[in-house]
Amino acid sequence: MSQLKNIQPVCSVVIPTYNCLGYLKQALESVEQQNVAALEIIVVDDNSSDGTWQWLQAQQEKMPNLRRIKLSGKGPAVARNIAIQQAKAPLIAFLDADDIWLAGKLQRQIKFHQANPALSFSFTDYRHVAENGEDRGTCFEFWPSYRQLSQQAKCYQLKPDAAASLFAENVVGTSTVMASRAALLKCFAFDEQLPSAEDWDLWLKLALLGPVGIANYCDCEYLMRDGSESSKSQLRIKAMHIIYQRYAPAIKQQSPKALAQAKARIATAEAELSNEQSLRLSAIFSRIQALYYSPNRRRLIETLADTRNLLLLR
């Protein structure tokens, strides 16, 4: 066991968790099944009250590559940043406690990074899964610019104009990301001051810092948990506006179209929040804004549907 602890890990897996013990067990099992010998697993327990810390202590006796960190409710951005700072490997792979990796994910991603050492980060496609196990499709299938990629032969490749693309459409799932630890430290990792969307902010920082890799392998299952609150949506929209202003000057040099697409995405989020709050007229106004900034068939259908629903209520 002591010999294993002295081996330099090739990758550090960072898992923040809060009252998620049932799912955490599955997440760790999916890491262990990756068939990568030199792994460091860092689980950050952010003040859970469900026995997570005690369970991790028992697991640590069986898993010499497992490290646990205890926090007092600092939030996922702080949890991930502390783990990044303490990580021993040159590569960091993120996994949320309620998500799982599929077989071969880490092997393929590590191989791609080792072949392309200048990479700032890479990401893959992932599948949305409901709590009842229902398959709700993959991420890339949902986004127009990535749908065709999802249907091509499975491979890793460099992503051209990554910053502009990710500004227009935030397709990156945190649990699919592998990043250079040096790049993460250089750009100060996750912004702990943002009210939300610190993941989107980080991918943009990294994309402006160095090359980005992308794979159309569906290597992760993302759990869609119930219980979203309007307050969380409001914080995310507030953060999206901050991030838009932060990166718009740099993105404008790469792709003015990406600015319009980002505006449309923010307007769509505002329409969805207005519908949650039964503010029907406000929702339609936001839908029209989104359609104006970046017209497509989906946005037209959403605008017409909200208009129809408002008329039926009158």
Short mmCIF file of C-alpha atoms in Angstrom, two decimals:
data_model
loop_
_atom_site.label_atom_id
_atom_site.label_comp_id
_atom_site.label_asym_id
_atom_site.label_seq_id
_atom_site.Cartn_x
_atom_site.Cartn_y
_atom_site.Cartn_z
CA MET A 1 0.00 0.00 0.00
CA SER A 2 2.80 2.42 0.85
CA GLN A 3 4.46 1.63 -2.51
CA LEU A 4 1.25 2.53 -4.36
CA LYS A 5 1.10 5.85 -2.55
CA ASN A 6 4.59 6.73 -3.79
CA ILE A 7 3.77 6.15 -7.48
CA GLN A 8 3.45 9.41 -9.45
CA PRO A 9 -0.15 9.49 -10.72
CA VAL A 10 -0.78 10.18 -14.39
CA CYS A 11 -4.18 11.72 -13.64
CA SER A 12 -5.99 13.11 -10.59
CA VAL A 13 -9.75 12.53 -10.51
CA VAL A 14 -11.58 15.35 -8.68
CA ILE A 15 -15.02 14.59 -7.21
CA PRO A 16 -16.85 17.21 -5.10
CA THR A 17 -19.79 15.84 -3.13
CA TYR A 18 -22.54 17.07 -0.82
CA ASN A 19 -25.13 14.66 0.65
CA CYS A 20 -24.81 12.41 -2.36
CA LEU A 21 -23.58 9.16 -0.83
CA GLY A 22 -25.87 6.82 -2.78
CA TYR A 23 -24.70 8.20 -6.10
CA LEU A 24 -21.09 8.70 -4.97
CA LYS A 25 -20.64 4.95 -4.56
CA GLN A 26 -21.57 4.43 -8.21
CA ALA A 27 -19.34 7.28 -9.35
CA LEU A 28 -16.31 5.77 -7.58
CA GLU A 29 -17.07 2.34 -9.01
CA SER A 30 -17.06 3.84 -12.50
CA VAL A 31 -13.62 5.36 -11.81
CA GLU A 32 -12.22 2.07 -10.53
CA GLN A 33 -13.44 0.32 -13.69
CA GLN A 34 -11.41 2.62 -15.97
CA ASN A 35 -8.42 0.24 -15.95
CA VAL A 36 -5.88 3.03 -15.41
CA ALA A 37 -3.24 2.04 -12.88
CA ALA A 38 -1.65 5.35 -11.86
CA LEU A 39 -4.71 7.28 -10.71
CA GLU A 40 -5.20 9.62 -7.78
CA ILE A 41 -8.82 10.03 -6.65
CA ILE A 42 -9.63 13.15 -4.61
CA VAL A 43 -13.10 13.33 -3.07
CA VAL A 44 -14.02 16.65 -1.46
CA ASP A 45 -16.83 16.27 1.08
CA ASP A 46 -18.41 19.72 1.38
CA ASN A 47 -20.05 19.28 4.81
CA SER A 48 -22.31 16.31 4.02
CA SER A 49 -24.62 15.03 6.78
CA ASP A 50 -25.39 11.63 5.21
CA GLY A 51 -22.38 9.68 6.46
CA THR A 52 -20.19 10.44 3.45
CA TRP A 53 -17.07 11.28 5.48
CA GLN A 54 -17.24 8.08 7.54
CA TRP A 55 -17.87 5.98 4.43
CA LEU A 56 -14.90 7.57 2.67
CA GLN A 57 -12.71 6.76 5.68
CA ALA A 58 -13.63 3.08 5.36
CA GLN A 59 -13.04 3.18 1.60
CA GLN A 60 -9.63 4.78 2.08
CA GLU A 61 -8.45 1.63 3.84
CA LYS A 62 -9.30 -0.39 0.70
CA MET A 63 -8.24 2.21 -1.89
CA PRO A 64 -4.70 3.55 -1.30
CA ASN A 65 -5.12 6.01 -4.20
CA LEU A 66 -8.15 7.66 -2.57
CA ARG A 67 -7.69 11.01 -0.81
CA ARG A 68 -10.46 12.78 1.08
CA ILE A 69 -10.79 16.45 1.91
CA LYS A 70 -13.35 17.90 4.33
CA LEU A 71 -14.88 21.37 3.82
CA SER A 72 -17.59 23.30 5.66
CA GLY A 73 -20.08 24.11 2.91
CA LYS A 74 -17.93 26.18 0.55
CA GLY A 75 -19.63 25.15 -2.71
CA PRO A 76 -18.40 23.14 -5.71
CA ALA A 77 -16.12 25.86 -7.16
CA VAL A 78 -14.08 26.10 -3.95
CA ALA A 79 -14.13 22.30 -3.53
CA ARG A 80 -12.73 21.72 -7.02
CA ASN A 81 -10.13 24.49 -6.67
CA ILE A 82 -8.77 23.07 -3.43
CA ALA A 83 -8.52 19.62 -5.00
CA ILE A 84 -6.73 21.07 -8.05
CA GLN A 85 -4.21 22.80 -5.80
CA GLN A 86 -3.51 19.59 -3.87
CA ALA A 87 -3.50 17.25 -6.87
CA LYS A 88 -0.24 15.47 -7.69
CA ALA A 89 -0.88 14.55 -11.35
CA PRO A 90 -0.28 16.73 -14.43
CA LEU A 91 -3.80 15.95 -15.70
CA ILE A 92 -7.08 16.62 -13.87
CA ALA A 93 -10.31 14.78 -14.68
CA PHE A 94 -13.56 16.09 -13.19
CA LEU A 95 -16.47 13.89 -12.13
CA ASP A 96 -19.60 14.99 -10.30
CA ALA A 97 -20.70 12.69 -7.50
CA ASP A 98 -24.01 11.85 -9.19
CA ASP A 99 -22.54 11.10 -12.64
CA ILE A 100 -20.73 8.00 -13.91
CA TRP A 101 -18.04 7.33 -16.50
CA LEU A 102 -18.40 4.58 -19.08
CA ALA A 103 -15.71 2.04 -19.90
CA GLY A 104 -12.59 3.31 -21.63
CA LYS A 105 -13.22 7.01 -20.99
CA LEU A 106 -10.04 7.78 -19.07
CA GLN A 107 -7.76 5.56 -21.16
CA ARG A 108 -8.76 7.28 -24.41
CA GLN A 109 -8.59 10.78 -22.93
CA ILE A 110 -5.22 10.32 -21.22
CA LYS A 111 -3.77 8.89 -24.44
CA PHE A 112 -5.00 11.92 -26.41
CA HIS A 113 -3.53 14.39 -23.90
CA GLN A 114 -0.20 12.59 -23.82
CA ALA A 115 -0.07 12.74 -27.62
CA ASN A 116 -0.98 16.46 -27.51
CA PRO A 117 0.82 17.90 -24.46
CA ALA A 118 -0.07 21.51 -25.35
CA LEU A 119 -3.80 20.86 -24.79
CA SER A 120 -5.47 23.07 -22.20
CA PHE A 121 -8.45 20.72 -21.90
CA SER A 122 -10.63 18.19 -23.70
CA PHE A 123 -14.24 17.05 -23.40
CA THR A 124 -16.57 14.38 -24.76
CA ASP A 125 -20.23 13.84 -25.50
CA TYR A 126 -22.46 12.56 -22.68
CA ARG A 127 -25.91 11.07 -22.17
CA HIS A 128 -28.73 12.63 -20.12
CA VAL A 129 -30.34 10.06 -17.81
CA ALA A 130 -33.42 10.69 -15.62
CA GLU A 131 -33.61 9.48 -12.03
CA ASN A 132 -35.87 6.63 -13.16
CA GLY A 133 -33.24 5.52 -15.70
CA GLU A 134 -34.98 7.03 -18.72
CA ASP A 135 -32.59 7.83 -21.59
CA ARG A 136 -33.08 11.49 -22.57
CA GLY A 137 -30.55 11.63 -25.37
CA THR A 138 -27.02 12.89 -25.73
CA CYS A 139 -25.71 16.42 -25.39
CA PHE A 140 -24.26 16.71 -28.89
CA GLU A 141 -27.57 15.57 -30.44
CA PHE A 142 -29.29 18.60 -28.89
CA TRP A 143 -26.97 21.31 -30.24
CA PRO A 144 -27.21 22.09 -33.98
CA SER A 145 -23.49 22.69 -34.46
CA TYR A 146 -22.56 19.37 -32.82
CA ARG A 147 -25.34 17.07 -34.06
CA GLN A 148 -23.46 16.02 -37.18
CA LEU A 149 -20.32 15.33 -35.17
CA SER A 150 -22.25 12.93 -32.93
CA GLN A 151 -23.09 10.80 -35.99
CA GLN A 152 -19.52 10.50 -37.30
CA ALA A 153 -16.95 7.79 -36.58
CA LYS A 154 -15.84 7.93 -32.95
CA CYS A 155 -12.55 9.74 -32.41
CA TYR A 156 -10.69 12.53 -30.61
CA GLN A 157 -9.69 15.63 -32.55
CA LEU A 158 -8.59 19.20 -31.99
CA LYS A 159 -11.45 21.71 -31.87
CA PRO A 160 -10.84 24.76 -34.12
CA ASP A 161 -12.13 28.14 -32.89
CA ALA A 162 -13.03 26.47 -29.59
CA ALA A 163 -13.55 29.67 -27.59
CA ALA A 164 -16.08 31.09 -30.08
CA SER A 165 -17.87 27.76 -30.39
CA LEU A 166 -18.18 27.28 -26.62
CA PHE A 167 -19.27 30.90 -26.18
CA ALA A 168 -22.12 30.32 -28.64
CA GLU A 169 -23.14 26.89 -27.34
CA ASN A 170 -21.98 25.64 -23.94
CA VAL A 171 -21.88 21.94 -24.74
CA VAL A 172 -19.22 21.01 -22.19
CA GLY A 173 -20.27 18.65 -19.43
CA THR A 174 -17.99 19.05 -16.41
CA SER A 175 -17.86 15.29 -15.82
CA THR A 176 -16.41 14.75 -19.31
CA VAL A 177 -13.53 17.24 -18.92
CA MET A 178 -9.84 16.47 -18.59
CA ALA A 179 -7.58 19.50 -18.19
CA SER A 180 -3.92 20.31 -17.80
CA ARG A 181 -3.26 21.12 -14.15
CA ALA A 182 -0.72 23.73 -15.25
CA ALA A 183 -3.35 25.43 -17.44
CA LEU A 184 -5.89 25.34 -14.62
CA LEU A 185 -3.48 26.98 -12.20
CA LYS A 186 -2.43 29.55 -14.81
CA CYS A 187 -6.01 30.78 -15.30
CA PHE A 188 -6.90 30.45 -11.57
CA ALA A 189 -9.36 27.61 -12.25
CA PHE A 190 -13.00 28.10 -11.20
CA ASP A 191 -14.13 31.66 -10.41
CA GLU A 192 -15.39 31.43 -6.83
CA GLN A 193 -17.02 34.88 -7.04
CA LEU A 194 -19.49 34.03 -9.80
CA PRO A 195 -23.04 33.30 -8.55
CA SER A 196 -23.29 30.36 -10.97
CA ALA A 197 -21.98 29.08 -14.36
CA GLU A 198 -18.38 29.01 -13.15
CA ASP A 199 -17.92 25.93 -15.33
CA TRP A 200 -18.76 27.81 -18.55
CA ASP A 201 -16.43 30.62 -17.46
CA LEU A 202 -13.55 28.18 -16.95
CA TRP A 203 -13.96 26.46 -20.32
CA LEU A 204 -13.76 29.86 -22.01
CA LYS A 205 -10.63 30.81 -20.06
CA LEU A 206 -8.97 27.53 -20.98
CA ALA A 207 -10.06 27.76 -24.64
CA LEU A 208 -8.46 31.20 -24.91
CA LEU A 209 -5.32 29.87 -23.23
CA GLY A 210 -4.53 26.87 -25.43
CA PRO A 211 -5.75 24.12 -27.79
CA VAL A 212 -8.93 22.21 -26.98
CA GLY A 213 -9.72 18.59 -27.76
CA ILE A 214 -13.14 17.13 -28.44
CA ALA A 215 -14.41 13.56 -28.74
CA ASN A 216 -17.76 12.29 -29.96
CA TYR A 217 -17.51 9.27 -27.69
CA CYS A 218 -20.49 9.25 -25.31
CA ASP A 219 -18.32 8.53 -22.30
CA CYS A 220 -20.43 9.77 -19.40
CA GLU A 221 -23.95 9.49 -18.00
CA TYR A 222 -25.24 12.76 -16.56
CA LEU A 223 -28.00 12.38 -13.98
CA MET A 224 -30.89 14.82 -14.43
CA ARG A 225 -32.12 15.24 -10.88
CA ASP A 226 -35.49 16.77 -10.08
CA GLY A 227 -36.01 19.84 -7.93
CA SER A 228 -34.63 22.74 -9.95
CA GLU A 229 -35.52 26.05 -8.34
CA SER A 230 -36.24 29.44 -9.93
CA SER A 231 -33.70 31.03 -7.61
CA LYS A 232 -30.96 28.85 -9.12
CA SER A 233 -32.11 29.81 -12.62
CA GLN A 234 -31.95 33.48 -11.69
CA LEU A 235 -28.39 33.11 -10.41
CA ARG A 236 -27.34 31.28 -13.55
CA ILE A 237 -28.82 33.97 -15.81
CA LYS A 238 -27.08 36.66 -13.77
CA ALA A 239 -23.79 34.80 -14.18
CA MET A 240 -24.37 34.32 -17.91
CA HIS A 241 -24.67 38.10 -18.35
CA ILE A 242 -21.43 38.64 -16.39
CA ILE A 243 -19.59 36.03 -18.46
CA TYR A 244 -20.96 37.45 -21.71
CA GLN A 245 -19.56 40.89 -20.88
CA ARG A 246 -16.27 39.38 -19.70
CA TYR A 247 -15.48 37.50 -22.91
CA ALA A 248 -17.38 39.38 -25.64
CA PRO A 249 -14.38 41.54 -26.70
CA ALA A 250 -12.15 38.50 -27.27
CA ILE A 251 -14.88 36.43 -28.93
CA LYS A 252 -15.86 39.28 -31.26
CA GLN A 253 -12.42 39.06 -32.87
CA GLN A 254 -12.98 35.37 -33.61
CA SER A 255 -16.66 35.25 -34.51
CA PRO A 256 -19.28 38.05 -34.30
CA LYS A 257 -21.90 35.36 -34.99
CA ALA A 258 -20.98 33.66 -31.71
CA LEU A 259 -21.97 36.85 -29.83
CA ALA A 260 -25.46 36.72 -31.32
CA GLN A 261 -25.79 33.02 -30.55
CA ALA A 262 -24.78 33.61 -26.93
CA LYS A 263 -27.32 36.43 -26.63
CA ALA A 264 -29.98 34.09 -28.00
CA ARG A 265 -29.06 31.43 -25.45
CA ILE A 266 -29.34 33.91 -22.58
CA ALA A 267 -32.70 35.14 -23.88
CA THR A 268 -33.92 31.54 -24.09
CA ALA A 269 -32.90 30.96 -20.46
CA GLU A 270 -34.82 34.11 -19.48
CA ALA A 271 -37.89 32.87 -21.37
CA GLU A 272 -37.77 29.53 -19.56
CA LEU A 273 -37.51 31.28 -16.19
CA SER A 274 -40.44 33.56 -17.06
CA ASN A 275 -42.54 30.52 -17.93
CA GLU A 276 -41.63 28.93 -14.57
CA GLN A 277 -42.87 32.10 -12.89
CA SER A 278 -46.02 32.26 -15.09
CA LEU A 279 -44.87 35.54 -16.64
CA ARG A 280 -46.20 34.64 -20.08
CA LEU A 281 -45.78 37.98 -21.84
CA SER A 282 -42.24 38.32 -20.58
CA ALA A 283 -41.50 34.80 -21.82
CA ILE A 284 -42.77 35.63 -25.31
CA PHE A 285 -40.70 38.83 -25.40
CA SER A 286 -37.56 36.83 -24.52
CA ARG A 287 -38.43 34.19 -27.12
CA ILE A 288 -38.71 36.89 -29.80
CA GLN A 289 -35.34 38.29 -28.71
CA ALA A 290 -33.74 34.86 -29.02
CA LEU A 291 -35.31 34.37 -32.45
CA TYR A 292 -34.03 37.77 -33.57
CA TYR A 293 -30.47 37.17 -32.40
CA SER A 294 -30.14 33.66 -33.84
CA PRO A 295 -33.14 32.44 -35.85
CA ASN A 296 -33.70 28.72 -36.23
CA ARG A 297 -36.61 26.29 -36.43
CA ARG A 298 -36.49 25.28 -32.76
CA ARG A 299 -36.68 28.89 -31.54
CA LEU A 300 -39.55 29.62 -33.93
CA ILE A 301 -41.49 26.62 -32.61
CA GLU A 302 -40.84 27.68 -29.00
CA THR A 303 -42.02 31.23 -29.72
CA LEU A 304 -45.20 30.01 -31.41
CA ALA A 305 -45.89 27.52 -28.62
CA ASP A 306 -45.60 30.19 -25.89
CA THR A 307 -47.80 32.55 -27.89
CA ARG A 308 -50.43 29.85 -28.37
CA ASN A 309 -50.41 29.01 -24.65
CA LEU A 310 -50.93 32.67 -23.74
CA LEU A 311 -53.88 32.97 -26.13
CA LEU A 312 -55.48 29.82 -24.73
CA LEU A 313 -55.29 31.28 -21.23
CA ARG A 314 -57.23 34.39 -22.23
#
